[in-house]
mmCIF file of C-alpha atoms in Angstrom:
data_model
loop_
_atom_site.group_PDB
_atom_site.id
_atom_site.type_symbol
_atom_site.label_atom_id
_atom_site.label_comp_id
_atom_site.label_asym_id
_atom_site.label_seq_id
_atom_site.Cartn_x
_atom_site.Cartn_y
_atom_site.Cartn_z
ATOM 1 C CA UNK A 1203 104.890 92.874 83.807
ATOM 2 C CA UNK A 1204 104.360 94.191 87.247
ATOM 3 C CA UNK A 1205 104.100 91.314 89.771
ATOM 4 C CA UNK A 1206 102.063 92.122 92.698
ATOM 5 C CA UNK A 1207 100.448 89.697 95.277
ATOM 6 C CA UNK A 1208 97.279 88.914 97.368
ATOM 7 C CA UNK A 1209 96.906 86.747 100.527
ATOM 8 C CA UNK A 1210 94.075 86.139 102.846
ATOM 9 C CA UNK A 1211 96.035 87.830 105.887
ATOM 10 C CA UNK A 1212 94.332 86.302 109.225
ATOM 11 C CA UNK A 1213 95.020 85.926 112.968
ATOM 12 C CA UNK A 1214 97.261 82.807 112.117
ATOM 13 C CA UNK A 1215 99.270 84.059 109.107
ATOM 14 C CA UNK A 1216 102.448 85.995 108.457
ATOM 15 C CA UNK A 1217 101.612 89.692 109.677
ATOM 16 C CA UNK A 1218 101.191 92.487 107.558
ATOM 17 C CA UNK A 1219 104.363 94.181 108.592
ATOM 18 C CA UNK A 1220 106.596 91.192 107.959
ATOM 19 C CA UNK A 1221 105.058 90.336 104.446
ATOM 20 C CA UNK A 1222 105.304 94.154 103.182
ATOM 21 C CA UNK A 1223 108.511 94.267 104.224
ATOM 22 C CA UNK A 1224 109.470 91.050 102.450
ATOM 23 C CA UNK A 1225 107.654 91.906 99.152
ATOM 24 C CA UNK A 1226 109.188 95.223 98.957
ATOM 25 C CA UNK A 1227 112.813 94.087 99.652
ATOM 26 C CA UNK A 1228 112.438 91.354 96.894
ATOM 27 C CA UNK A 1229 111.053 93.606 94.386
ATOM 28 C CA UNK A 1230 107.358 92.965 93.963
ATOM 29 C CA UNK A 1231 105.085 95.774 93.108
ATOM 30 C CA UNK A 1232 102.090 95.429 95.256
ATOM 31 C CA UNK A 1233 99.969 93.921 97.960
ATOM 32 C CA UNK A 1234 96.246 93.331 97.701
ATOM 33 C CA UNK A 1235 94.088 92.109 100.690
ATOM 34 C CA UNK A 1236 90.535 90.713 100.320
ATOM 35 C CA UNK A 1237 87.587 91.813 102.783
ATOM 36 C CA UNK A 1238 84.912 89.690 104.610
ATOM 37 C CA UNK A 1239 83.686 91.307 107.823
ATOM 38 C CA UNK A 1240 82.008 88.203 109.127
ATOM 39 C CA UNK A 1241 80.914 84.783 107.535
ATOM 40 C CA UNK A 1242 77.331 83.789 109.060
ATOM 41 C CA UNK A 1243 77.720 80.021 109.791
ATOM 42 C CA UNK A 1244 74.229 79.089 108.316
ATOM 43 C CA UNK A 1245 76.362 78.850 104.921
ATOM 44 C CA UNK A 1246 73.339 79.224 102.600
ATOM 45 C CA UNK A 1247 75.453 81.008 99.916
ATOM 46 C CA UNK A 1248 77.685 78.538 97.972
ATOM 47 C CA UNK A 1249 81.308 79.194 98.006
ATOM 48 C CA UNK A 1250 82.141 80.379 94.350
ATOM 49 C CA UNK A 1251 84.999 77.865 93.830
ATOM 50 C CA UNK A 1252 82.991 74.810 95.031
ATOM 51 C CA UNK A 1253 83.292 72.535 97.821
ATOM 52 C CA UNK A 1254 83.611 73.813 101.516
ATOM 53 C CA UNK A 1255 84.598 77.260 102.230
ATOM 54 C CA UNK A 1256 88.061 77.619 103.561
ATOM 55 C CA UNK A 1257 88.398 78.574 106.803
ATOM 56 C CA UNK A 1258 90.655 81.700 106.256
ATOM 57 C CA UNK A 1259 87.079 83.712 105.029
ATOM 58 C CA UNK A 1260 86.093 83.889 108.440
ATOM 59 C CA UNK A 1261 89.399 85.224 109.690
ATOM 60 C CA UNK A 1262 90.384 87.966 107.544
ATOM 61 C CA UNK A 1263 92.124 91.127 108.945
ATOM 62 C CA UNK A 1264 90.390 94.496 108.211
ATOM 63 C CA UNK A 1265 92.245 95.299 104.938
ATOM 64 C CA UNK A 1266 92.235 99.140 105.539
ATOM 65 C CA UNK A 1267 94.006 98.619 108.815
ATOM 66 C CA UNK A 1268 96.357 95.866 107.585
ATOM 67 C CA UNK A 1269 97.251 97.969 104.598
ATOM 68 C CA UNK A 1270 98.136 101.045 106.689
ATOM 69 C CA UNK A 1271 100.540 98.827 108.706
ATOM 70 C CA UNK A 1272 101.999 97.651 105.326
ATOM 71 C CA UNK A 1273 102.267 101.438 104.264
ATOM 72 C CA UNK A 1274 103.854 102.473 107.269
ATOM 73 C CA UNK A 1275 107.019 99.986 106.758
ATOM 74 C CA UNK A 1276 107.335 100.512 102.871
ATOM 75 C CA UNK A 1277 108.269 103.430 100.497
ATOM 76 C CA UNK A 1278 107.473 101.906 97.205
ATOM 77 C CA UNK A 1279 104.931 99.187 97.647
ATOM 78 C CA UNK A 1280 101.447 99.337 96.049
ATOM 79 C CA UNK A 1281 98.669 98.882 98.269
ATOM 80 C CA UNK A 1282 95.377 97.595 97.119
ATOM 81 C CA UNK A 1283 91.923 95.991 98.329
ATOM 82 C CA UNK A 1284 91.009 92.694 96.157
ATOM 83 C CA UNK A 1285 88.238 93.716 96.875
ATOM 84 C CA UNK A 1286 86.160 96.134 98.935
ATOM 85 C CA UNK A 1287 82.775 95.060 99.466
ATOM 86 C CA UNK A 1288 81.471 98.547 99.142
ATOM 87 C CA UNK A 1289 77.648 97.996 99.717
ATOM 88 C CA UNK A 1290 78.498 96.868 103.151
ATOM 89 C CA UNK A 1291 80.099 100.172 103.942
ATOM 90 C CA UNK A 1292 78.860 103.398 104.951
ATOM 91 C CA UNK A 1293 80.296 105.566 101.791
ATOM 92 C CA UNK A 1294 81.318 108.775 103.828
ATOM 93 C CA UNK A 1295 83.210 106.782 106.092
ATOM 94 C CA UNK A 1296 84.629 104.493 103.273
ATOM 95 C CA UNK A 1297 85.709 107.528 101.277
ATOM 96 C CA UNK A 1298 87.745 108.962 104.318
ATOM 97 C CA UNK A 1299 89.307 105.632 104.878
ATOM 98 C CA UNK A 1300 90.293 105.319 101.316
ATOM 99 C CA UNK A 1301 91.593 108.974 100.913
ATOM 100 C CA UNK A 1302 93.414 108.580 104.227
ATOM 101 C CA UNK A 1303 95.371 105.528 103.079
ATOM 102 C CA UNK A 1304 95.859 107.030 99.713
ATOM 103 C CA UNK A 1305 97.438 110.193 101.238
ATOM 104 C CA UNK A 1306 99.349 108.656 103.931
ATOM 105 C CA UNK A 1307 100.933 106.046 101.392
ATOM 106 C CA UNK A 1308 101.743 108.879 98.864
ATOM 107 C CA UNK A 1309 99.253 107.660 96.117
ATOM 108 C CA UNK A 1310 99.941 104.116 96.269
ATOM 109 C CA UNK A 1311 96.588 102.861 97.010
ATOM 110 C CA UNK A 1312 94.195 101.085 94.767
ATOM 111 C CA UNK A 1313 90.595 100.676 95.561
ATOM 112 C CA UNK A 1314 89.435 97.231 94.135
ATOM 113 C CA UNK A 1315 85.573 97.226 94.371
ATOM 114 C CA UNK A 1316 83.619 94.162 94.545
ATOM 115 C CA UNK A 1317 79.827 93.332 94.742
ATOM 116 C CA UNK A 1318 80.078 90.199 96.910
ATOM 117 C CA UNK A 1319 78.850 86.476 96.549
ATOM 118 C CA UNK A 1320 77.824 85.975 100.223
ATOM 119 C CA UNK A 1321 73.929 86.828 100.585
ATOM 120 C CA UNK A 1322 73.888 86.223 104.322
ATOM 121 C CA UNK A 1323 77.008 88.261 104.957
ATOM 122 C CA UNK A 1324 75.313 91.400 102.929
ATOM 123 C CA UNK A 1325 71.932 90.760 104.566
ATOM 124 C CA UNK A 1326 73.405 91.414 108.142
ATOM 125 C CA UNK A 1327 74.835 94.822 106.606
ATOM 126 C CA UNK A 1328 71.252 95.488 105.614
ATOM 127 C CA UNK A 1329 72.294 95.362 101.917
ATOM 128 C CA UNK A 1330 69.331 93.963 99.687
ATOM 129 C CA UNK A 1331 70.970 91.402 97.572
ATOM 130 C CA UNK A 1332 69.274 92.220 94.222
ATOM 131 C CA UNK A 1333 70.181 95.777 94.584
ATOM 132 C CA UNK A 1334 73.920 95.345 95.693
ATOM 133 C CA UNK A 1335 75.108 96.639 92.220
ATOM 134 C CA UNK A 1336 72.971 99.494 91.892
ATOM 135 C CA UNK A 1337 74.039 100.233 95.690
ATOM 136 C CA UNK A 1338 77.690 100.128 94.743
ATOM 137 C CA UNK A 1339 77.340 102.260 91.721
ATOM 138 C CA UNK A 1340 75.518 104.758 93.825
ATOM 139 C CA UNK A 1341 77.877 104.933 96.747
ATOM 140 C CA UNK A 1342 80.823 105.299 94.447
ATOM 141 C CA UNK A 1343 79.252 108.480 92.856
ATOM 142 C CA UNK A 1344 78.684 109.756 96.372
ATOM 143 C CA UNK A 1345 82.414 108.925 97.451
ATOM 144 C CA UNK A 1346 83.450 110.891 94.161
ATOM 145 C CA UNK A 1347 81.658 113.876 95.522
ATOM 146 C CA UNK A 1348 83.480 113.889 98.842
ATOM 147 C CA UNK A 1349 86.909 113.358 96.718
ATOM 148 C CA UNK A 1350 86.163 116.238 94.511
ATOM 149 C CA UNK A 1351 88.382 119.379 94.663
ATOM 150 C CA UNK A 1352 85.664 121.608 95.618
ATOM 151 C CA UNK A 1353 82.841 120.871 97.832
ATOM 152 C CA UNK A 1354 80.495 119.112 95.912
ATOM 153 C CA UNK A 1355 76.644 117.581 96.841
ATOM 154 C CA UNK A 1356 75.348 114.360 96.036
ATOM 155 C CA UNK A 1357 71.744 113.097 95.929
ATOM 156 C CA UNK A 1358 71.269 109.525 94.959
ATOM 157 C CA UNK A 1359 69.158 106.740 95.007
ATOM 158 C CA UNK A 1360 70.598 105.076 98.094
ATOM 159 C CA UNK A 1361 72.561 108.046 99.876
ATOM 160 C CA UNK A 1362 73.254 111.738 99.665
ATOM 161 C CA UNK A 1363 75.856 114.118 100.998
ATOM 162 C CA UNK A 1364 75.546 117.654 101.131
ATOM 163 C CA UNK A 1365 78.715 119.948 99.852
ATOM 164 C CA UNK A 1366 81.458 119.202 102.280
ATOM 165 C CA UNK A 1367 84.914 119.819 103.204
ATOM 166 C CA UNK A 1368 86.163 116.543 103.258
ATOM 167 C CA UNK A 1369 90.098 116.171 103.593
ATOM 168 C CA UNK A 1370 92.627 114.311 102.823
ATOM 169 C CA UNK A 1371 91.934 114.367 98.926
ATOM 170 C CA UNK A 1372 93.216 111.055 97.286
ATOM 171 C CA UNK A 1373 96.386 111.700 95.547
ATOM 172 C CA UNK A 1374 95.438 110.261 92.036
ATOM 173 C CA UNK A 1375 94.587 113.199 89.673
ATOM 174 C CA UNK A 1376 91.117 113.531 88.214
ATOM 175 C CA UNK A 1377 90.694 111.511 85.107
ATOM 176 C CA UNK A 1378 88.872 112.843 82.191
ATOM 177 C CA UNK A 1379 85.224 111.546 80.904
ATOM 178 C CA UNK A 1380 83.338 112.599 77.968
ATOM 179 C CA UNK A 1381 80.315 114.503 78.886
ATOM 180 C CA UNK A 1382 80.728 113.538 82.488
ATOM 181 C CA UNK A 1383 82.360 115.374 85.414
ATOM 182 C CA UNK A 1384 86.289 113.902 85.954
ATOM 183 C CA UNK A 1385 86.701 110.751 87.827
ATOM 184 C CA UNK A 1386 88.009 111.496 91.123
ATOM 185 C CA UNK A 1387 89.576 109.106 93.831
ATOM 186 C CA UNK A 1388 92.420 106.436 93.882
ATOM 187 C CA UNK A 1389 92.799 103.952 91.162
ATOM 188 C CA UNK A 1390 89.674 102.014 91.056
ATOM 189 C CA UNK A 1391 89.397 98.488 89.726
ATOM 190 C CA UNK A 1392 86.179 96.656 89.264
ATOM 191 C CA UNK A 1393 86.005 92.902 90.230
ATOM 192 C CA UNK A 1394 83.568 90.349 88.730
ATOM 193 C CA UNK A 1395 82.702 88.413 85.713
ATOM 194 C CA UNK A 1396 82.545 89.876 82.294
ATOM 195 C CA UNK A 1397 79.051 90.939 81.283
ATOM 196 C CA UNK A 1398 77.475 94.028 79.896
ATOM 197 C CA UNK A 1399 76.482 95.734 83.343
ATOM 198 C CA UNK A 1400 80.119 95.279 84.547
ATOM 199 C CA UNK A 1401 81.570 96.385 81.412
ATOM 200 C CA UNK A 1402 79.500 99.426 81.305
ATOM 201 C CA UNK A 1403 80.133 100.386 85.264
ATOM 202 C CA UNK A 1404 83.954 99.890 84.320
ATOM 203 C CA UNK A 1405 83.756 102.438 81.503
ATOM 204 C CA UNK A 1406 81.725 104.519 83.662
ATOM 205 C CA UNK A 1407 83.303 104.884 87.124
ATOM 206 C CA UNK A 1408 86.306 102.689 87.051
ATOM 207 C CA UNK A 1409 89.969 102.757 85.803
ATOM 208 C CA UNK A 1410 89.876 99.020 85.043
ATOM 209 C CA UNK A 1411 89.114 95.561 85.806
ATOM 210 C CA UNK A 1412 90.166 92.797 88.252
ATOM 211 C CA UNK A 1413 89.142 89.490 86.963
ATOM 212 C CA UNK A 1414 89.662 86.758 89.298
ATOM 213 C CA UNK A 1415 92.070 84.126 87.558
ATOM 214 C CA UNK A 1416 92.021 85.788 84.373
ATOM 215 C CA UNK A 1417 90.259 83.069 82.567
ATOM 216 C CA UNK A 1418 88.587 84.413 79.323
ATOM 217 C CA UNK A 1419 90.470 87.385 79.058
ATOM 218 C CA UNK A 1420 91.169 86.979 75.254
ATOM 219 C CA UNK A 1421 87.278 86.845 74.609
ATOM 220 C CA UNK A 1422 86.462 89.684 76.932
ATOM 221 C CA UNK A 1423 88.950 92.117 76.210
ATOM 222 C CA UNK A 1424 87.729 93.284 72.533
ATOM 223 C CA UNK A 1425 84.245 94.099 74.050
ATOM 224 C CA UNK A 1426 85.441 95.773 77.049
ATOM 225 C CA UNK A 1427 87.636 98.039 74.888
ATOM 226 C CA UNK A 1428 84.649 98.815 72.776
ATOM 227 C CA UNK A 1429 82.505 99.942 75.626
ATOM 228 C CA UNK A 1430 85.513 101.809 77.017
ATOM 229 C CA UNK A 1431 85.677 103.976 73.820
ATOM 230 C CA UNK A 1432 82.035 104.387 73.179
ATOM 231 C CA UNK A 1433 81.690 105.707 76.410
ATOM 232 C CA UNK A 1434 84.405 108.591 75.629
ATOM 233 C CA UNK A 1435 86.969 107.409 78.093
ATOM 234 C CA UNK A 1436 90.642 108.219 76.739
ATOM 235 C CA UNK A 1437 93.221 105.727 75.520
ATOM 236 C CA UNK A 1438 92.895 102.296 74.275
ATOM 237 C CA UNK A 1439 90.971 100.689 77.045
ATOM 238 C CA UNK A 1440 90.908 100.297 80.657
ATOM 239 C CA UNK A 1441 93.628 98.762 82.740
ATOM 240 C CA UNK A 1442 93.078 94.888 83.061
ATOM 241 C CA UNK A 1443 94.722 93.131 86.017
ATOM 242 C CA UNK A 1444 94.206 89.246 86.404
ATOM 243 C CA UNK A 1445 93.748 88.604 90.045
ATOM 244 C CA UNK A 1446 94.553 85.586 92.461
ATOM 245 C CA UNK A 1447 96.513 84.129 89.577
ATOM 246 C CA UNK A 1448 98.540 80.653 90.298
ATOM 247 C CA UNK A 1449 101.255 81.446 87.988
ATOM 248 C CA UNK A 1450 103.089 79.580 85.310
ATOM 249 C CA UNK A 1451 105.681 80.975 82.365
ATOM 250 C CA UNK A 1452 103.031 80.129 79.816
ATOM 251 C CA UNK A 1453 100.120 81.769 81.527
ATOM 252 C CA UNK A 1454 102.169 85.152 82.126
ATOM 253 C CA UNK A 1455 103.211 85.168 78.723
ATOM 254 C CA UNK A 1456 99.855 84.838 77.496
ATOM 255 C CA UNK A 1457 98.917 87.701 79.558
ATOM 256 C CA UNK A 1458 101.516 89.666 78.008
ATOM 257 C CA UNK A 1459 100.271 89.142 74.622
ATOM 258 C CA UNK A 1460 97.109 90.382 75.625
ATOM 259 C CA UNK A 1461 98.805 93.775 76.585
ATOM 260 C CA UNK A 1462 98.448 93.101 80.554
ATOM 261 C CA UNK A 1463 100.771 95.290 82.519
ATOM 262 C CA UNK A 1464 99.940 94.016 86.083
ATOM 263 C CA UNK A 1465 99.224 90.684 87.361
ATOM 264 C CA UNK A 1466 98.319 89.591 90.911
ATOM 265 C CA UNK A 1467 99.665 86.389 92.313
ATOM 266 C CA UNK A 1468 98.031 84.168 95.043
ATOM 267 C CA UNK A 1469 100.132 83.470 98.119
ATOM 268 C CA UNK A 1470 98.794 80.749 100.612
ATOM 269 C CA UNK A 1471 97.314 81.791 103.950
ATOM 270 C CA UNK A 1472 100.041 80.368 105.917
ATOM 271 C CA UNK A 1473 102.873 81.329 108.367
ATOM 272 C CA UNK A 1474 105.483 83.286 107.565
ATOM 273 C CA UNK A 1475 107.988 80.399 106.710
ATOM 274 C CA UNK A 1476 105.590 79.107 104.152
ATOM 275 C CA UNK A 1477 104.959 82.647 102.616
ATOM 276 C CA UNK A 1478 108.404 83.325 102.150
ATOM 277 C CA UNK A 1479 109.006 79.836 100.434
ATOM 278 C CA UNK A 1480 106.173 80.805 98.114
ATOM 279 C CA UNK A 1481 107.755 84.200 97.377
ATOM 280 C CA UNK A 1482 111.023 82.532 96.527
ATOM 281 C CA UNK A 1483 109.290 80.558 94.022
ATOM 282 C CA UNK A 1484 107.677 83.290 92.418
ATOM 283 C CA UNK A 1485 110.760 85.364 92.164
ATOM 284 C CA UNK A 1486 111.289 83.621 88.568
ATOM 285 C CA UNK A 1487 108.519 86.180 87.363
ATOM 286 C CA UNK A 1488 110.169 89.533 88.352
#
C-alpha cells in the first residue's frame, strides 16, 4: 500500500520545501494539500467535523504554489490537491495551473476535486451554492477541452472556451470511456460523501474517489464499482484513496482487504519538529 500524507501548510508550519524533502527521503509516496482562499469571519457554515473551526483553515498556503516548491526539490514524490475548490476558480486559469504543475513535475500531479462546505467562502467567489456541483462538472469539462491533444471548443452551461492552443499538456495519457471522448488531464480524484450524484460523477469524469477518513468504504465500494462498470469505464473499478486518515495497523489492514492501494495520512499543522516526530511514528506503515 502506498502511504501518502496531507497537512494544512500555513505561514506558521513546516515549509513545503522541508516537508517534501523529508517525505521523499523517508520513502513516503506523496503530499496532498488542501485549499481555502479565505474564511469569512461571519462563520455561518458549521465546521463539518463539529466544534470551532481550527485556525489553520484561515491560514492555508496556496496549494499550487506550495506544490510547485515541493516539485522543485523532489524527483519521485507524488503531488496532489486535497482538494481544489474547482467552482471557486476560473477554469481556463486552473487548467493552465494544473497542466503546468503536472508537466514540470514529470506527471506527478493528482487533481483532487471538491465541492466545498463553506457557503460564505463560495459566495465571495460568485458561486451559487445550490449549483456548485453542476458548476464543477461543467468546469471540469471545459478544462478537459483545453487539455485535449487537438484544439477543442467547449460550450457549457456555466462557461465556454473556443478551440485553442493550450500548452503544456498534462503528462497523464487520455483514459478511454465508452461512448464518450477520452478523459484527458492529470489523475483526478473526487472528494465527498458517497451518494448517487457523486458516484455518477466519479464514473463520468474522474479516475477515482477521495473519501475523507475512509468511513463506510465497505458499504460504498460495491455500488461505486457497479456504477463505474455501467458507465463503460475499463477495469474493475475506480481508484479509491482514503484521505486524512489517522492510522492504526488494524485500519490499514482493513483497507488492504478492500483492495485499497493508496492511503493519505493526516499530519498535524505544526512546526518542523512536531511534523518530523509524526513522520517517525508513521514510518511503521511504510
